[in-house]
PDB file of C-alpha atoms and ligand atoms in Angstrom:
ATOM      1  CA  MET A   9       5.990  15.432  23.121  1.00 75.00           C
ATOM      2  CA  GLN A  10       9.249  13.259  23.455  1.00 82.00           C
ATOM      3  CA  ASN A  11      12.137  14.698  21.645  1.00 87.00           C
ATOM      4  CA  TYR A  12      13.374  12.818  18.301  1.00 95.00           C
ATOM      5  CA  ARG A  13      16.339  14.507  17.608  1.00 96.00           C
ATOM      6  CA  VAL A  14      19.083  12.952  15.795  1.00 96.00           C
ATOM      7  CA  SER A  15      22.675  14.145  15.931  1.00 95.00           C
ATOM      8  CA  ILE A  16      24.215  14.318  12.354  1.00 95.00           C
ATOM      9  CA  ASN A  17      27.333  14.375  13.485  1.00 94.00           C
ATOM     10  CA  ASP A  18      27.056  10.956  15.373  1.00 95.00           C
ATOM     11  CA  LEU A  19      25.564   8.886  12.290  1.00 96.00           C
ATOM     12  CA  PRO A  20      27.608   5.710  11.366  1.00 97.00           C
ATOM     13  CA  PRO A  21      28.907   5.694   7.933  1.00 95.00           C
ATOM     14  CA  ASP A  22      26.120   3.408   6.417  1.00 96.00           C
ATOM     15  CA  GLY A  23      23.153   5.491   8.139  1.00 97.00           C
ATOM     16  CA  LYS A  24      20.819   4.683  10.873  1.00 97.00           C
ATOM     17  CA  GLN A  25      16.732   3.436  10.686  1.00 98.00           C
ATOM     18  CA  PHE A  26      13.912   4.728  12.595  1.00 98.00           C
ATOM     19  CA  ASP A  27      10.469   3.572  13.148  1.00 98.00           C
ATOM     20  CA  LEU A  28       8.010   6.241  14.466  1.00 98.00           C
ATOM     21  CA  ASP A  29       4.764   5.416  15.503  1.00 97.00           C
ATOM     22  CA  ASP A  30       4.030   7.865  18.682  1.00 97.00           C
ATOM     23  CA  GLN A  31       0.913   9.319  17.279  1.00 97.00           C
ATOM     24  CA  ASP A  32       1.602  12.501  19.490  1.00 97.00           C
ATOM     25  CA  ILE A  33       4.214  13.189  16.607  1.00 97.00           C
ATOM     26  CA  TRP A  34       1.050  13.914  14.721  1.00 97.00           C
ATOM     27  CA  ARG A  35      -1.407  14.673  17.090  1.00 97.00           C
ATOM     28  CA  THR A  36       0.455  17.480  18.770  1.00 95.00           C
ATOM     29  CA  PRO A  37       0.579  19.696  15.752  1.00 95.00           C
ATOM     30  CA  LEU A  38      -3.217  18.704  14.451  1.00 97.00           C
ATOM     31  CA  GLN A  39      -4.292  20.324  17.816  1.00 96.00           C
ATOM     32  CA  GLU A  40      -2.063  23.001  17.843  1.00 95.00           C
ATOM     33  CA  PHE A  41      -3.120  24.282  14.254  1.00 94.00           C
ATOM     34  CA  GLU A  42      -6.870  23.478  14.935  1.00 96.00           C
ATOM     35  CA  MET A  43      -6.785  21.200  11.812  1.00 96.00           C
ATOM     36  CA  ASP A  44     -10.071  19.570  11.278  1.00 96.00           C
ATOM     37  CA  CYS A  45      -8.465  15.988  10.654  1.00 97.00           C
ATOM     38  CA  ARG A  46      -8.626  13.047  12.661  1.00 97.00           C
ATOM     39  CA  ILE A  47      -6.231   9.870  12.803  1.00 98.00           C
ATOM     40  CA  SER A  48      -8.383   6.711  12.056  1.00 98.00           C
ATOM     41  CA  ALA A  49      -5.683   4.212  11.688  1.00 98.00           C
ATOM     42  CA  PRO A  50      -2.283   4.769  13.241  1.00 98.00           C
ATOM     43  CA  LEU A  51       0.212   7.075  11.507  1.00 98.00           C
ATOM     44  CA  MET A  52       3.648   5.045  10.934  1.00 98.00           C
ATOM     45  CA  ALA A  53       6.943   6.592   9.511  1.00 98.00           C
ATOM     46  CA  HIS A  54       9.840   4.410   8.789  1.00 98.00           C
ATOM     47  CA  ILE A  55      12.863   6.889   8.204  1.00 98.00           C
ATOM     48  CA  SER A  56      16.710   6.294   7.209  1.00 98.00           C
ATOM     49  CA  VAL A  57      19.293   8.885   7.760  1.00 98.00           C
ATOM     50  CA  LEU A  58      22.584   8.509   5.672  1.00 97.00           C
ATOM     51  CA  PRO A  59      25.311  10.913   6.389  1.00 95.00           C
ATOM     52  CA  ALA A  60      26.065  13.089   3.409  1.00 94.00           C
ATOM     53  CA  GLU A  61      28.437  15.976   2.314  1.00 92.00           C
ATOM     54  CA  GLY A  62      26.860  18.963   3.902  1.00 91.00           C
ATOM     55  CA  GLY A  63      24.031  17.759   5.479  1.00 93.00           C
ATOM     56  CA  CYS A  64      22.206  14.279   5.523  1.00 96.00           C
ATOM     57  CA  LEU A  65      19.914  12.054   3.063  1.00 97.00           C
ATOM     58  CA  VAL A  66      16.755  11.506   4.683  1.00 97.00           C
ATOM     59  CA  ARG A  67      14.618   8.603   2.993  1.00 98.00           C
ATOM     60  CA  GLY A  68      11.273   7.081   4.414  1.00 98.00           C
ATOM     61  CA  GLU A  69       7.912   5.872   3.940  1.00 98.00           C
ATOM     62  CA  LEU A  70       4.557   7.126   5.933  1.00 98.00           C
ATOM     63  CA  HIS A  71       1.515   5.448   6.051  1.00 98.00           C
ATOM     64  CA  GLY A  72      -1.782   5.490   7.835  1.00 98.00           C
ATOM     65  CA  GLN A  73      -5.537   6.629   7.707  1.00 98.00           C
ATOM     66  CA  VAL A  74      -7.028  10.114   8.611  1.00 98.00           C
ATOM     67  CA  ILE A  75     -10.701  11.510   8.525  1.00 98.00           C
ATOM     68  CA  LEU A  76     -10.824  14.785   7.029  1.00 98.00           C
ATOM     69  CA  PRO A  77     -13.993  16.848   6.005  1.00 97.00           C
ATOM     70  CA  CYS A  78     -15.502  15.951   2.501  1.00 98.00           C
ATOM     71  CA  ASN A  79     -14.652  19.088   0.273  1.00 97.00           C
ATOM     72  CA  ARG A  80     -17.883  19.115  -1.147  1.00 97.00           C
ATOM     73  CA  CYS A  81     -20.714  18.113   1.534  1.00 97.00           C
ATOM     74  CA  ALA A  82     -18.344  18.584   4.543  1.00 96.00           C
ATOM     75  CA  GLU A  83     -19.142  14.924   5.563  1.00 97.00           C
ATOM     76  CA  ASP A  84     -16.331  12.446   7.027  1.00 98.00           C
ATOM     77  CA  ALA A  85     -13.970  11.521   4.186  1.00 98.00           C
ATOM     78  CA  VAL A  86     -11.711   8.898   5.101  1.00 98.00           C
ATOM     79  CA  ALA A  87      -8.131   9.296   3.309  1.00 97.00           C
ATOM     80  CA  ASP A  88      -5.495   6.772   3.247  1.00 97.00           C
ATOM     81  CA  ILE A  89      -2.045   8.002   3.841  1.00 97.00           C
ATOM     82  CA  ARG A  90       0.823   6.560   1.843  1.00 97.00           C
ATOM     83  CA  SER A  91       3.886   8.198   0.969  1.00 96.00           C
ATOM     84  CA  ASP A  92       7.591   7.626  -0.098  1.00 98.00           C
ATOM     85  CA  PHE A  93      10.061  10.321   0.128  1.00 97.00           C
ATOM     86  CA  GLU A  94      13.591  11.068  -0.187  1.00 97.00           C
ATOM     87  CA  GLU A  95      14.987  14.563   0.404  1.00 94.00           C
ATOM     88  CA  PHE A  96      18.517  16.008   1.034  1.00 95.00           C
ATOM     89  CA  GLU A  97      18.857  17.770   4.432  1.00 93.00           C
ATOM     90  CA  GLU A  98      21.342  20.508   4.125  1.00 91.00           C
ATOM     91  CA  LEU A  99      22.868  21.848   7.002  1.00 90.00           C
ATOM     92  CA  PRO A 100      21.479  25.774   7.481  1.00 83.00           C
ATOM     93  CA  ASP A 101      24.117  28.295   7.088  1.00 71.00           C
ATOM     94  CA  GLU A 102      26.266  28.856  10.150  1.00 61.00           C
ATOM     95  CA  ASP A 103      26.189  32.441   9.268  1.00 55.00           C
ATOM     96  CA  ALA A 104      22.385  32.620   8.832  1.00 55.00           C
ATOM     97  CA  PRO A 105      20.742  34.708  11.807  1.00 50.00           C
ATOM     98  CA  ALA A 106      18.766  31.944  12.819  1.00 50.00           C
ATOM     99  CA  ALA A 107      21.457  29.662  13.448  1.00 44.00           C
ATOM    100  CA  GLU A 108      23.561  32.371  15.216  1.00 42.00           C
ATOM    101  CA  ASN A 109      20.600  33.083  17.673  1.00 44.00           C
ATOM    102  CA  ALA A 110      20.164  29.271  18.417  1.00 45.00           C
ATOM    103  CA  ARG A 111      24.094  28.776  19.076  1.00 44.00           C
ATOM    104  CA  ASN A 112      24.291  32.122  21.452  1.00 46.00           C
ATOM    105  CA  GLY A 113      21.045  30.860  23.132  1.00 44.00           C
ATOM    106  CA  ASN A 114      19.064  33.885  22.373  1.00 42.00           C
ATOM    107  CA  ALA A 115      15.538  34.208  22.041  1.00 41.00           C
ATOM    108  CA  THR A 116      13.643  32.153  19.256  1.00 42.00           C
ATOM    109  CA  PRO A 117      15.903  29.026  19.187  1.00 42.00           C
ATOM    110  CA  ASN A 118      13.231  27.540  16.841  1.00 42.00           C
ATOM    111  CA  LEU A 119      13.675  30.056  14.103  1.00 38.00           C
ATOM    112  CA  ALA A 120      15.337  27.602  11.988  1.00 37.00           C
ATOM    113  CA  LEU A 121      12.790  24.897  12.105  1.00 41.00           C
ATOM    114  CA  GLU A 122      10.308  27.713  11.320  1.00 48.00           C
ATOM    115  CA  ALA A 123      12.138  28.923   8.666  1.00 47.00           C
ATOM    116  CA  GLY A 124      11.831  25.718   6.801  1.00 60.00           C
ATOM    117  CA  SER A 125      14.775  23.699   7.910  1.00 74.00           C
ATOM    118  CA  ARG A 126      14.374  20.297   9.635  1.00 90.00           C
ATOM    119  CA  ILE A 127      18.016  20.667  11.384  1.00 92.00           C
ATOM    120  CA  VAL A 128      18.535  22.497  14.219  1.00 89.00           C
ATOM    121  CA  TYR A 129      21.763  22.981  16.435  1.00 90.00           C
ATOM    122  CA  GLU A 130      21.662  22.084  20.115  1.00 89.00           C
ATOM    123  CA  ARG A 131      25.174  23.064  21.799  1.00 88.00           C
ATOM    124  CA  ASN A 132      26.713  23.293  18.273  1.00 88.00           C
ATOM    125  CA  ALA A 133      26.048  19.977  16.938  1.00 91.00           C
ATOM    126  CA  PRO A 134      23.483  19.744  14.119  1.00 93.00           C
ATOM    127  CA  MET A 135      20.508  17.686  15.010  1.00 95.00           C
ATOM    128  CA  LEU A 136      17.988  16.373  12.417  1.00 96.00           C
ATOM    129  CA  ASP A 137      14.317  16.767  14.123  1.00 96.00           C
ATOM    130  CA  LEU A 138      12.745  13.621  12.714  1.00 97.00           C
ATOM    131  CA  ALA A 139       9.230  14.665  14.289  1.00 96.00           C
ATOM    132  CA  ALA A 140       9.570  17.797  12.053  1.00 95.00           C
ATOM    133  CA  VAL A 141      10.240  15.189   9.105  1.00 96.00           C
ATOM    134  CA  CYS A 142       7.124  12.873   9.762  1.00 97.00           C
ATOM    135  CA  TRP A 143       4.959  16.015  10.228  1.00 96.00           C
ATOM    136  CA  GLU A 144       5.888  17.869   7.046  1.00 95.00           C
ATOM    137  CA  GLU A 145       5.861  14.470   5.130  1.00 96.00           C
ATOM    138  CA  PHE A 146       2.604  14.015   6.455  1.00 97.00           C
ATOM    139  CA  MET A 147       1.100  17.804   5.408  1.00 96.00           C
ATOM    140  CA  LEU A 148       2.301  16.688   2.062  1.00 95.00           C
ATOM    141  CA  ALA A 149       0.620  13.626   1.783  1.00 97.00           C
ATOM    142  CA  LEU A 150      -2.763  14.835   2.623  1.00 97.00           C
ATOM    143  CA  PRO A 151      -5.311  14.729  -0.126  1.00 96.00           C
ATOM    144  CA  VAL A 152      -5.874  18.300  -1.663  1.00 94.00           C
ATOM    145  CA  ASN A 153      -9.533  17.336  -2.155  1.00 96.00           C
ATOM    146  CA  PRO A 154     -10.876  14.858   0.079  1.00 97.00           C
ATOM    147  CA  LEU A 155     -14.204  13.448  -1.179  1.00 97.00           C
ATOM    148  CA  CYS A 156     -16.602  11.345   1.372  1.00 97.00           C
ATOM    149  CA  LYS A 157     -16.954   9.304  -2.321  1.00 97.00           C
ATOM    150  CA  PRO A 158     -15.714  10.010  -5.314  1.00 96.00           C
ATOM    151  CA  ASP A 159     -19.269  11.067  -6.826  1.00 97.00           C
ATOM    152  CA  CYS A 160     -20.453  13.077  -3.846  1.00 97.00           C
ATOM    153  CA  LYS A 161     -23.308  15.275  -4.985  1.00 97.00           C
ATOM    154  CA  GLY A 162     -22.195  17.883  -2.115  1.00 97.00           C
ATOM    155  CA  LEU A 163     -24.669  20.423  -0.843  1.00 96.00           C
ATOM    156  CA  CYS A 164     -27.570  22.465  -2.464  1.00 94.00           C
ATOM    157  CA  ALA A 165     -26.458  25.842  -3.199  1.00 91.00           C
ATOM    158  CA  GLN A 166     -29.636  27.144  -2.167  1.00 91.00           C
ATOM    159  CA  CYS A 167     -31.252  25.157   0.765  1.00 94.00           C
ATOM    160  CA  GLY A 168     -27.941  23.536   1.882  1.00 94.00           C
ATOM    161  CA  ALA A 169     -29.335  19.966   1.914  1.00 95.00           C
ATOM    162  CA  ASN A 170     -26.764  17.327   1.368  1.00 96.00           C
ATOM    163  CA  LEU A 171     -27.818  15.834  -1.910  1.00 96.00           C
ATOM    164  CA  ASN A 172     -26.386  12.589  -1.202  1.00 96.00           C
ATOM    165  CA  SER A 173     -29.601  11.978   0.906  1.00 94.00           C
ATOM    166  CA  GLY A 174     -31.941  12.850  -2.071  1.00 93.00           C
ATOM    167  CA  ASP A 175     -32.933  15.894  -4.091  1.00 92.00           C
ATOM    168  CA  CYS A 176     -34.265  18.801  -2.341  1.00 93.00           C
ATOM    169  CA  ALA A 177     -37.087  20.958  -3.408  1.00 91.00           C
ATOM    170  CA  CYS A 178     -35.198  23.513  -4.966  1.00 92.00           C
ATOM    171  CA  ILE A 179     -35.140  23.895  -8.927  1.00 79.00           C
ATOM    172  CA  PRO A 180     -31.537  23.580 -10.129  1.00 66.00           C
ATOM    173  CA  ASP A 181     -29.904  26.796 -10.317  1.00 56.00           C
ATOM    174  CA  GLU A 182     -27.258  25.939 -13.052  1.00 59.00           C
ATOM    175  CA  GLY A 183     -26.626  23.457 -15.744  1.00 62.00           C
ATOM    176  CA  ASP A 184     -29.233  24.625 -18.266  1.00 62.00           C
ATOM    177  CA  PRO A 185     -28.472  27.646 -20.013  1.00 62.00           C
ATOM    178  CA  ARG A 186     -31.931  28.093 -21.318  1.00 64.00           C
ATOM    179  CA  LEU A 187     -33.224  28.470 -17.744  1.00 59.00           C
ATOM    180  CA  ALA A 188     -30.534  31.405 -17.572  1.00 59.00           C
ATOM    181  CA  VAL A 189     -32.208  32.948 -20.247  1.00 60.00           C
ATOM    182  CA  LEU A 190     -35.776  32.390 -19.096  1.00 58.00           C
ATOM    183  CA  ARG A 191     -34.883  34.011 -15.508  1.00 57.00           C
ATOM    184  CA  GLY A 192     -33.173  37.044 -17.147  1.00 56.00           C
ATOM    185  CA  LEU A 193     -36.437  37.244 -18.893  1.00 53.00           C
ATOM    186  CA  THR A 194     -38.565  36.981 -15.694  1.00 47.00           C
ATOM    187  CA  LEU A 195     -36.290  39.297 -13.958  1.00 47.00           C
ATOM    188  CA  HIS A 196     -36.696  42.102 -16.716  1.00 48.00           C
ATOM    189  CA  LYS A 197     -40.451  41.893 -16.814  1.00 45.00           C
ATOM    190  CA  THR A 198     -40.906  42.535 -13.079  1.00 44.00           C
TER     191      THR A 198
HETATM  192 ZN1   ZN B 207     -18.934  14.306   0.339  1.00 56.61          ZN
HETATM  193 ZN1   ZN B 208     -32.127  22.976  -2.122  1.00 56.61          ZN
END
């Protein structure tokens, strides 16, 4: 994948705008983490980066559409992605072990990124990783409870049939406390 790092020290005073629509920015980590998530309408991010004391200000917007498994029936659930974000990216502490390692060219140069910072050092220059920004904002924009439709009936807990395509032959196992009492009696008798 292409490198989307922006040198923070080289930002003009009024900031810089970026349009990102390379689907690999999202597709690569989706595959890497083996996530059950397909891009159904291209993801696009518009990001502006402003220089600020001790870091930079990252403002942007992300939109697109993905298909996730429905939380109730596991069929396709279409989820619109639309989010606005504004965050201050602080320069990682120069004395932090991660930054130290990266500067000295030791192993694990990506440690700073893995530890949560979206700023990495390249030859002593702080670089904002726009691909990391796009990925993290995407993860935050994913629905917590994706549903194929708002009233998805889910799967039968007993036979596993998809109840959206009709009732199965099972006797409902819950809902009526009187049935629970009857079941209790039956169990007691046998
Ligand atoms: Zn469903
Ligand atoms: Zn059933």
